[in-house]
Structures are given as structure tokens and as C-alpha cells.
Coordinates of C-alpha atoms in Angstrom, one line a residue:
M262 CA 22.2 -4.7 51.6
N263 CA 22.8 -3.8 47.9
I264 CA 23.7 -7.4 47.2
L265 CA 20.5 -8.6 48.8
A266 CA 18.5 -6.1 46.9
K267 CA 20.1 -7.0 43.5
A268 CA 19.9 -10.8 44.0
P269 CA 16.2 -11.1 43.1
I270 CA 16.6 -8.9 40.1
D271 CA 19.6 -10.9 38.8
F272 CA 17.7 -14.1 39.4
F273 CA 14.7 -12.8 37.5
R274 CA 16.9 -11.7 34.5
A275 CA 18.7 -15.0 34.4
V276 CA 15.6 -17.2 34.6
S277 CA 13.5 -15.1 32.3
G278 CA 16.3 -15.0 29.7
L279 CA 16.7 -18.8 29.8
V280 CA 13.0 -19.5 29.7
F281 CA 12.2 -16.9 27.0
S282 CA 14.9 -18.1 24.7
R283 CA 13.7 -21.7 25.0
I284 CA 10.0 -20.7 24.6
Q285 CA 10.5 -18.5 21.6
G286 CA 12.7 -21.1 19.9
S287 CA 9.9 -23.7 20.1
E288 CA 7.1 -21.8 18.3
N289 CA 6.6 -20.3 14.9
G290 CA 3.3 -18.4 15.2
F291 CA 3.4 -14.9 16.6
E292 CA 0.3 -15.4 18.8
K293 CA 1.7 -18.7 20.2
V294 CA 5.0 -17.1 21.0
R295 CA 3.2 -14.2 22.6
R296 CA 1.0 -16.5 24.7
R297 CA 4.0 -18.5 25.9
S298 CA 6.1 -15.4 26.6
M299 CA 3.3 -13.7 28.6
L300 CA 2.6 -16.8 30.6
A301 CA 6.3 -17.3 31.4
F302 CA 6.5 -13.7 32.5
F303 CA 3.5 -14.0 34.8
L304 CA 4.8 -17.3 36.1
I305 CA 8.2 -15.9 37.0
L306 CA 6.6 -12.8 38.5
G307 CA 4.2 -15.0 40.4
L308 CA 7.0 -17.2 41.8
L309 CA 8.9 -14.1 43.0
T310 CA 5.7 -12.7 44.5
I311 CA 4.4 -15.9 46.2
S312 CA 7.7 -17.0 47.7
P313 CA 8.0 -14.3 50.4
F314 CA 4.3 -14.6 51.2
C315 CA 4.7 -18.3 51.6
I316 CA 7.6 -17.8 54.0
I317 CA 5.6 -15.1 56.0
H318 CA 2.6 -17.4 56.4
F319 CA 4.7 -20.3 57.6
S320 CA 6.5 -18.0 60.1
Q321 CA 3.1 -16.8 61.4
G322 CA 1.7 -20.2 61.7
N323 CA -0.8 -19.9 58.8
T324 CA -0.1 -23.4 57.6
L325 CA -3.1 -23.7 55.3
R326 CA -2.4 -20.6 53.4
A327 CA 1.3 -21.3 53.2
A328 CA 0.6 -24.8 51.9
A329 CA -1.8 -23.3 49.3
L330 CA 0.9 -20.8 48.2
L331 CA 3.5 -23.6 48.1
F332 CA 1.2 -25.7 45.9
I333 CA 0.6 -22.8 43.5
G334 CA 4.4 -22.1 43.4
L335 CA 5.1 -25.8 42.5
V336 CA 2.5 -25.7 39.8
Q337 CA 4.0 -22.5 38.4
A338 CA 7.5 -24.0 38.4
A339 CA 6.2 -27.1 36.7
S340 CA 4.4 -24.9 34.1
L341 CA 7.6 -23.1 33.3
I342 CA 9.3 -26.4 32.7
L343 CA 6.4 -27.7 30.5
L344 CA 6.5 -24.5 28.5
T345 CA 10.0 -25.2 27.3
Y346 CA 9.1 -28.7 26.1
L347 CA 5.4 -28.8 25.1
R348 CA 4.6 -27.9 21.5
K349 CA 1.1 -26.8 22.4
A350 CA 1.0 -24.6 25.5
L351 CA -2.7 -23.8 25.5
V352 CA -3.4 -26.5 28.1
V353 CA -0.7 -25.1 30.4
V354 CA -2.0 -21.5 29.9
R355 CA -5.6 -22.4 30.6
G356 CA -4.7 -24.5 33.6
N357 CA -2.7 -21.6 35.2
V358 CA -5.6 -19.2 34.5
I359 CA -8.0 -21.6 36.3
L360 CA -5.5 -22.0 39.1
L361 CA -5.2 -18.3 39.6
A362 CA -9.0 -17.9 39.6
C363 CA -9.4 -20.6 42.3
Y364 CA -6.7 -19.0 44.4
L365 CA -8.3 -15.5 44.1
L366 CA -11.7 -17.0 45.0
F367 CA -10.0 -18.6 48.0
L368 CA -8.7 -15.1 49.0
I369 CA -12.3 -13.8 48.8
V370 CA -13.3 -16.4 51.3
V371 CA -10.4 -15.6 53.6
G372 CA -11.0 -11.8 53.3
G373 CA -8.0 -10.7 55.3
S374 CA -7.7 -7.5 57.2
H375 CA -11.0 -5.6 56.5
G376 CA -11.5 -7.8 53.4
S377 CA -8.3 -6.3 51.7
R378 CA -7.5 -9.6 49.9
L379 CA -10.6 -9.0 47.8
L380 CA -8.4 -6.4 45.9
W381 CA -6.3 -9.2 44.4
M382 CA -9.3 -10.1 42.2
F383 CA -8.5 -7.1 40.0
I384 CA -5.4 -8.8 38.5
F385 CA -7.5 -11.6 37.0
P386 CA -9.2 -9.8 33.9
P387 CA -5.9 -8.5 32.4
F388 CA -4.2 -11.8 33.1
A389 CA -7.0 -13.8 31.5
F390 CA -7.4 -11.5 28.4
F391 CA -3.6 -11.3 27.8
L392 CA -3.2 -15.1 27.9
L393 CA -6.4 -16.4 26.4
G394 CA -7.6 -13.7 24.0
K395 CA -10.8 -11.7 24.1
K396 CA -13.3 -14.5 23.8
E397 CA -12.0 -17.0 26.3
G398 CA -10.7 -14.3 28.5
L399 CA -14.1 -12.8 28.6
F400 CA -15.6 -16.2 29.5
W401 CA -13.3 -16.9 32.4
S402 CA -13.5 -13.3 33.7
V403 CA -17.3 -13.3 33.8
L404 CA -17.4 -16.8 35.3
T405 CA -14.9 -15.7 38.0
F406 CA -17.0 -12.6 38.7
F407 CA -20.2 -14.6 39.2
S408 CA -18.3 -17.1 41.3
S409 CA -17.1 -14.2 43.5
W410 CA -20.8 -13.1 44.0
F411 CA -21.7 -16.7 44.8
L412 CA -19.1 -16.6 47.6
F413 CA -20.4 -13.2 48.7
V414 CA -23.8 -14.7 49.2
D415 CA -22.4 -17.9 50.6
P416 CA -25.8 -19.8 50.9
G417 CA -26.1 -21.6 54.2
G418 CA -22.6 -20.5 55.3
L419 CA -21.2 -23.3 53.2
F420 CA -17.8 -21.7 52.7
G421 CA -17.6 -19.4 55.7
T422 CA -16.9 -16.4 53.5
F423 CA -15.6 -13.2 55.1
A424 CA -18.4 -10.8 55.9
Y425 CA -18.0 -8.0 53.4
D426 CA -19.9 -4.8 53.7
P427 CA -22.6 -4.5 51.0
A428 CA -21.1 -1.2 49.9
V429 CA -17.7 -2.9 49.4
R430 CA -19.4 -5.6 47.3
I431 CA -21.0 -3.0 45.0
R432 CA -17.9 -1.0 44.6
F433 CA -15.9 -4.1 43.9
S434 CA -18.4 -5.2 41.3
I435 CA -18.4 -1.8 39.5
A436 CA -14.6 -1.6 39.5
Y437 CA -14.3 -5.2 38.4
V438 CA -16.8 -4.8 35.5
L439 CA -15.0 -1.6 34.4
L440 CA -11.6 -3.3 34.5
L441 CA -13.1 -6.2 32.6
L442 CA -14.5 -3.9 29.9
M443 CA -11.2 -2.0 29.6
S444 CA -9.2 -5.3 29.3
Y445 CA -11.6 -6.5 26.7
I446 CA -11.3 -3.3 24.6
V447 CA -7.5 -3.4 24.9
E448 CA -7.3 -7.0 23.8
A449 CA -9.9 -6.5 21.0
T450 CA -7.9 -3.6 19.7
R451 CA -4.6 -5.6 20.0
Q452 CA -6.2 -8.5 18.1
R453 CA -7.6 -6.3 15.4
Y454 CA -4.2 -4.6 15.0
H455 CA -2.6 -8.0 14.9
E456 CA -5.0 -9.3 12.3
G457 CA -4.3 -6.2 10.2
M458 CA -0.6 -6.8 10.5
E459 CA -1.1 -10.4 9.4
R460 CA -3.1 -9.3 6.3
E461 CA -0.3 -6.8 5.6
S462 CA 2.3 -9.5 6.0
R463 CA 0.4 -11.8 3.6
R464 CA 0.2 -8.9 1.1
L465 CA 3.9 -8.2 1.5
Q466 CA 4.7 -11.9 1.1
S467 CA 2.6 -11.9 -2.1
E468 CA 4.5 -8.9 -3.3
I469 CA 7.8 -10.5 -2.5
D470 CA 6.8 -13.6 -4.4
E471 CA 5.8 -11.4 -7.3
R472 CA 9.1 -9.5 -7.2
L473 CA 11.1 -12.8 -7.0
R474 CA 9.2 -13.9 -10.2
I475 CA 10.0 -10.6 -11.8
E476 CA 13.6 -10.8 -10.7
E477 CA 13.9 -14.2 -12.3
A478 CA 12.4 -12.9 -15.5
L479 CA 14.8 -9.9 -15.4
R480 CA 17.7 -12.2 -14.8
K481 CA 16.8 -14.1 -17.9
A482 CA 16.4 -10.8 -19.8
R483 CA 19.8 -9.7 -18.5
D484 CA 21.4 -12.8 -19.7
E485 CA 19.9 -12.2 -23.1
L486 CA 21.0 -8.6 -22.9
E487 CA 24.6 -9.6 -22.1
K488 CA 24.6 -11.9 -25.2
T489 CA 23.3 -9.0 -27.3
V490 CA 25.9 -6.7 -25.8
K491 CA 28.7 -9.0 -26.7
Q492 CA 27.4 -9.2 -30.2
R493 CA 27.1 -5.4 -30.4
T494 CA 30.5 -5.0 -28.9
A495 CA 32.0 -7.1 -31.7
E496 CA 30.1 -5.0 -34.2
L497 CA 31.3 -1.8 -32.5
R498 CA 34.9 -3.0 -32.6
I499 CA 34.5 -3.4 -36.4
A500 CA 32.8 -0.1 -36.6
N501 CA 35.6 1.5 -34.5
E502 CA 38.2 0.1 -36.9
K503 CA 36.2 1.6 -39.7
L504 CA 36.0 4.8 -37.8
K505 CA 39.8 4.9 -37.3
T506 CA 40.1 4.4 -41.1
D507 CA 37.6 7.3 -41.6
I508 CA 39.6 9.5 -39.2
E509 CA 42.8 8.8 -41.1
K510 CA 41.0 9.6 -44.3
R511 CA 39.9 12.9 -42.8
K512 CA 43.4 13.7 -41.8
Q513 CA 44.5 13.1 -45.3
I514 CA 41.8 15.4 -46.5
E515 CA 43.0 18.1 -44.0
R516 CA 46.5 17.8 -45.3
A517 CA 45.2 18.1 -48.8
L518 CA 43.2 21.1 -47.8
R519 CA 46.3 22.8 -46.5
A520 CA 48.1 22.1 -49.8
S521 CA 45.4 23.4 -52.1
E522 CA 42.8 26.0 -51.2
G523 CA 40.9 25.4 -54.4
E524 CA 40.9 21.7 -54.0
K525 CA 39.8 22.2 -50.4
K526 CA 36.7 24.2 -51.4
V527 CA 35.7 21.6 -53.9
I528 CA 35.9 18.8 -51.4
L529 CA 34.4 20.6 -48.5
S530 CA 31.5 21.9 -50.5
T531 CA 30.3 18.3 -50.9
V532 CA 30.1 17.4 -47.2
M533 CA 27.1 17.9 -44.9
E534 CA 29.1 19.2 -42.0
H535 CA 29.6 22.9 -41.6
V536 CA 33.3 23.5 -42.2
I537 CA 34.8 26.9 -41.3
H538 CA 38.5 28.0 -41.6
Q539 CA 39.5 30.7 -39.1
D540 CA 42.7 32.6 -38.6
A541 CA 44.5 33.0 -35.2
N542 CA 42.1 35.9 -34.4
M543 CA 39.1 33.7 -35.1
K544 CA 38.1 35.6 -38.2
I545 CA 36.6 33.5 -40.9
L546 CA 38.9 32.9 -43.9
W547 CA 36.4 30.7 -45.7
A548 CA 33.3 28.5 -45.1
N549 CA 31.9 25.7 -47.1
R550 CA 28.4 25.6 -48.7
A551 CA 26.7 24.0 -45.7
A552 CA 28.0 26.6 -43.3
C553 CA 26.9 29.5 -45.5
K554 CA 23.5 28.0 -46.0
S555 CA 23.0 27.6 -42.2
A556 CA 23.8 31.3 -41.7
G557 CA 21.7 32.4 -44.6
M558 CA 24.6 34.3 -46.0
S559 CA 27.0 34.0 -49.0
E560 CA 30.7 33.1 -48.6
E561 CA 31.6 36.7 -49.4
E562 CA 29.4 38.0 -46.6
I563 CA 30.8 35.5 -44.0
V564 CA 34.5 35.9 -44.8
G565 CA 36.2 38.5 -42.6
R566 CA 33.7 38.2 -39.7
H567 CA 34.0 36.4 -36.5
C568 CA 32.3 33.1 -36.0
Y569 CA 30.7 34.1 -32.7
E570 CA 29.1 37.2 -34.4
I571 CA 27.2 35.1 -36.9
W572 CA 25.8 32.0 -35.2
P573 CA 25.6 32.6 -31.4
Q574 CA 25.5 36.4 -32.1
L575 CA 27.9 37.3 -29.3
D576 CA 30.5 40.0 -29.0
K577 CA 33.2 37.6 -27.8
P578 CA 34.1 34.0 -28.3
C579 CA 32.0 31.3 -26.6
S580 CA 33.3 30.2 -23.2
D581 CA 33.7 26.6 -24.4
C582 CA 34.7 27.3 -28.0
P583 CA 36.5 24.1 -29.3
V584 CA 38.3 26.1 -32.0
Q585 CA 39.8 28.5 -29.5
K586 CA 40.8 25.6 -27.2
A587 CA 42.3 23.7 -30.2
M588 CA 44.4 26.7 -31.2
E589 CA 45.6 27.1 -27.6
T590 CA 46.4 23.5 -26.9
G591 CA 47.3 22.3 -30.4
I592 CA 45.0 19.3 -29.8
P593 CA 41.6 18.7 -31.5
Q594 CA 38.7 19.6 -29.3
E595 CA 35.0 18.7 -29.3
T596 CA 31.8 20.0 -27.7
E597 CA 28.0 19.8 -28.0
R598 CA 25.7 22.7 -28.0
A599 CA 22.0 23.4 -28.3
T600 CA 20.7 26.4 -30.3
P601 CA 17.5 28.4 -29.5
D602 CA 15.7 26.7 -32.4
E603 CA 16.0 23.5 -30.3
K604 CA 18.6 21.9 -32.6
A605 CA 21.6 20.1 -31.2
W606 CA 25.1 20.3 -32.7
I607 CA 28.4 18.7 -32.2
I608 CA 31.3 21.1 -32.8
R609 CA 34.9 20.0 -33.4
G610 CA 37.8 22.3 -33.4
Y611 CA 41.1 21.4 -35.1
P612 CA 44.4 23.4 -35.0
V613 CA 46.0 24.5 -38.2
P614 CA 49.8 24.6 -38.0
N615 CA 52.2 26.0 -40.6
E616 CA 55.3 24.3 -41.9
K617 CA 57.2 25.2 -38.7
G618 CA 54.4 23.7 -36.5
E619 CA 53.2 27.0 -35.3
I620 CA 49.4 27.3 -34.9
I621 CA 48.2 29.9 -37.4
G622 CA 44.4 29.2 -37.3
G623 CA 41.7 26.6 -36.8
I624 CA 39.1 24.5 -38.5
E625 CA 35.6 24.3 -37.1
V626 CA 33.6 21.3 -38.2
T627 CA 29.9 21.3 -37.1
L628 CA 27.3 18.6 -37.5
E629 CA 23.6 18.7 -36.6
I630 CA 22.8 15.8 -34.2
T631 CA 19.3 16.8 -33.2
E632 CA 17.7 13.5 -34.2
R633 CA 20.4 11.5 -32.4
K634 CA 19.8 13.6 -29.2
R635 CA 16.1 13.0 -29.4
A636 CA 16.7 9.3 -29.6
E637 CA 19.1 9.4 -26.7
A638 CA 16.5 11.4 -24.6
S639 CA 13.8 8.9 -25.4
L640 CA 16.1 6.1 -24.4
R641 CA 17.0 7.8 -21.1
E642 CA 13.3 8.4 -20.4
A643 CA 12.7 4.7 -20.9
Y644 CA 15.5 3.8 -18.5
D645 CA 14.1 6.3 -15.9
I646 CA 10.7 4.6 -16.1
I647 CA 12.4 1.3 -15.5
N648 CA 14.5 2.6 -12.7
R649 CA 11.4 4.1 -10.9
S650 CA 9.6 0.7 -11.1
P651 CA 9.5 -0.9 -7.5
A652 CA 10.3 -4.3 -9.0
V653 CA 13.4 -3.2 -10.9
A654 CA 14.6 -1.1 -8.0
F655 CA 14.4 -4.2 -5.8
L656 CA 16.6 -6.2 -8.3
W657 CA 19.2 -3.5 -8.7
R658 CA 19.5 -2.8 -5.0
N659 CA 19.7 -6.5 -4.3
E660 CA 22.7 -6.7 -6.7
E661 CA 24.3 -3.8 -4.8
G662 CA 24.0 -5.7 -1.5
W663 CA 20.7 -4.2 -0.3
P664 CA 19.3 -4.5 2.2

């Protein structure tokens, strides 16, 4: 029994899957694919519905009705085949709508038990609107409605229509008109939504084209930037060699400073960096002219005091003091710091060993880099603006494998 119950379902899935894949592969427009898919669905559903009724009518001896159902089934099967091969399916769609209308009108004539076959008329408005749209669906639904009333009246007994009670006719008419209006509203809403989606799709396509254009422009700009980077890299390599030379010169100066205190003061008084010599307890042994000027004190006032008491005005060394770290590790250290007056400084700490290599103090070299920091901040802000741009984000994410 379970096998018999599952057989129609499996058949429906297999046939619908085959037909839908062929149908959707033969159209490009969304509305055309929708119309084909909906008709295929109704045709398969109709075949599954008509088949048992056809068998029942044959078994009961209702040859005319069984033949009509068989004819409709053959037309539906042929329509399914045509849908998979015809490029324009509107003729097939319209033909099946007309065929359904004729069969439903035939059921009105037949009437059935207490005129119950009249109820099949209610499937027509949704069917017509879903397949033909609001305008043509409205036309065929209204035409079918007036045709049903023509059969109700049956002038001269031309068709031999089943004798429906007048109250049934009125109720049928009210229900049919309401269903027609509801189907029209649903289809109109769907079409309006679809038109809005098409406009949005065109807008998005326009944006995509614009982004592609921007991407191409950015690619060219990136190529130019890479050339510039290569040039700057070569320049930086030369500058780095020069910097190494400068560092070596500074090392020579430091050795000269350890050899001669007087010579040290003369040399360091001429540089713009703040140079401070501290002992192992971080007490200032001397400071150059720039350091004294920044503290607003003379060299005699600075000597003997701790560095952290004068500039950051603390009662203990700074947590990231490069001089303290240099004396602890024996390796030069560097850090950057901002002061309350909104100035930026780069602070370097150098260990000072004695002849035995023991660390006996440190050298603090401080340079104001406020202007450089402002330039870097401006550059970062410019990069942030570029990064927040939708077009640039599209390019960078595309390079990262998105979407």
C-alpha cells in the first residue's frame, strides 16, 4: 500500500524535475521562465488529476466525459512536450487556458450531483492570472464568467444546461467575482513588485558597470603606483645605505663622547635632538642645550635629578622607558610618546658600558616628530576615506577572492 501511495509522488517529482530543467534552460527572461514553469506545473498536476477521473468515467460507462478528459489529457501531454522545444510558449499557454475554460463551461452544462461540478469554475481565475498576467487574465476570466451566465440562461434549451437554483447562481457569481478581484490584486501586486525588482536590477547593473570602469581605472593607477613604488624603493635603498653610514657616524660620536666629556658637550650642544646622559640609577649626569631648553632649566638645575621627575613629572620611571630597557638588555631601545602639549616625540635609549662591558648608565636621545606624525595621520585619513568608498571596497575584496 505504501508503494502504491508513493508511486504518483515519485512520478510527479521525476517528470516535473525533467520538464522544469528543460523549460528553465530554454528561456532567459524571468517572466517567460515563470510562465513556462507555472504552466508545466499545472499541466503535470492536471494530468495526475484527470487520469483517475477518466478511468472512473470509463468504468461507469460515461464515455463522452471520459473521452473529453482523455482529449484534454492528450493536449496537456502534448503541451508539456511543446514547452521543452518551443522558444515562444505564449501560444501553448493561451491554448491551455482556453481549453480549461471550455472544459469548465462543459462541466457547468453537465452540472453533476446537485450542480457540484459548478465549483470547478473557481480554479479558473487564479489559473488565468498566474499564466497570462493581470490584463489578459482579467479578459479571459471575465469572458468565462459571462459565458457561464449565458449557459445558465441557456436560451431555447440550446445546450441542455443543468437546472441550477437561482440562489446558487447568485452565490456562485458573488464568489467568482470576489475570487477574480483577489486574483487580480495578487497578480497586480506581483507584477508591480517584479517591475520594481527589474528597475533595481537595471540600477545594480549600472552600478556594476560603473564599478568595473572604476576598477579598470584603479588597476591602471595601481600599475602606475607599482612603478612609483619601485622607484621609491630604489631611492630608499640608497637612503638606507646613507642611514647606515649615519648610524656608524653616530656610533663613532658615542665612542668619542665616552672618551672626552668636554668634547662630548661641545658636539652634543650643536644637535637638535635632546641628549641626556644618565647613570645606572637614572639620575641625570648631563644634558645638552636642546634638552635644557625644552625643560626650561639650566644644566646645573637638571643635573642630579631623575629624568621622569622633569619631563613626565612622575615619581617613578615610565613603564616603557627606553633608557631603562636599554640598560637592562644592553641593546638600544626606541619608543614614541605624545605629551600633553600635543607634541610627538621619538625617544631612543642607548646603554653605556665601561671598559669591562658592564652597563654603568644610559644615553637618552629624544627628537620631536610632531610634524611627521601629523603628516602620517593625514595620510591614514586619506586611506580611510578611500577604504570606505564602495567602489574601492569592491576592488580590494575582489582581489581577496570575494564574493
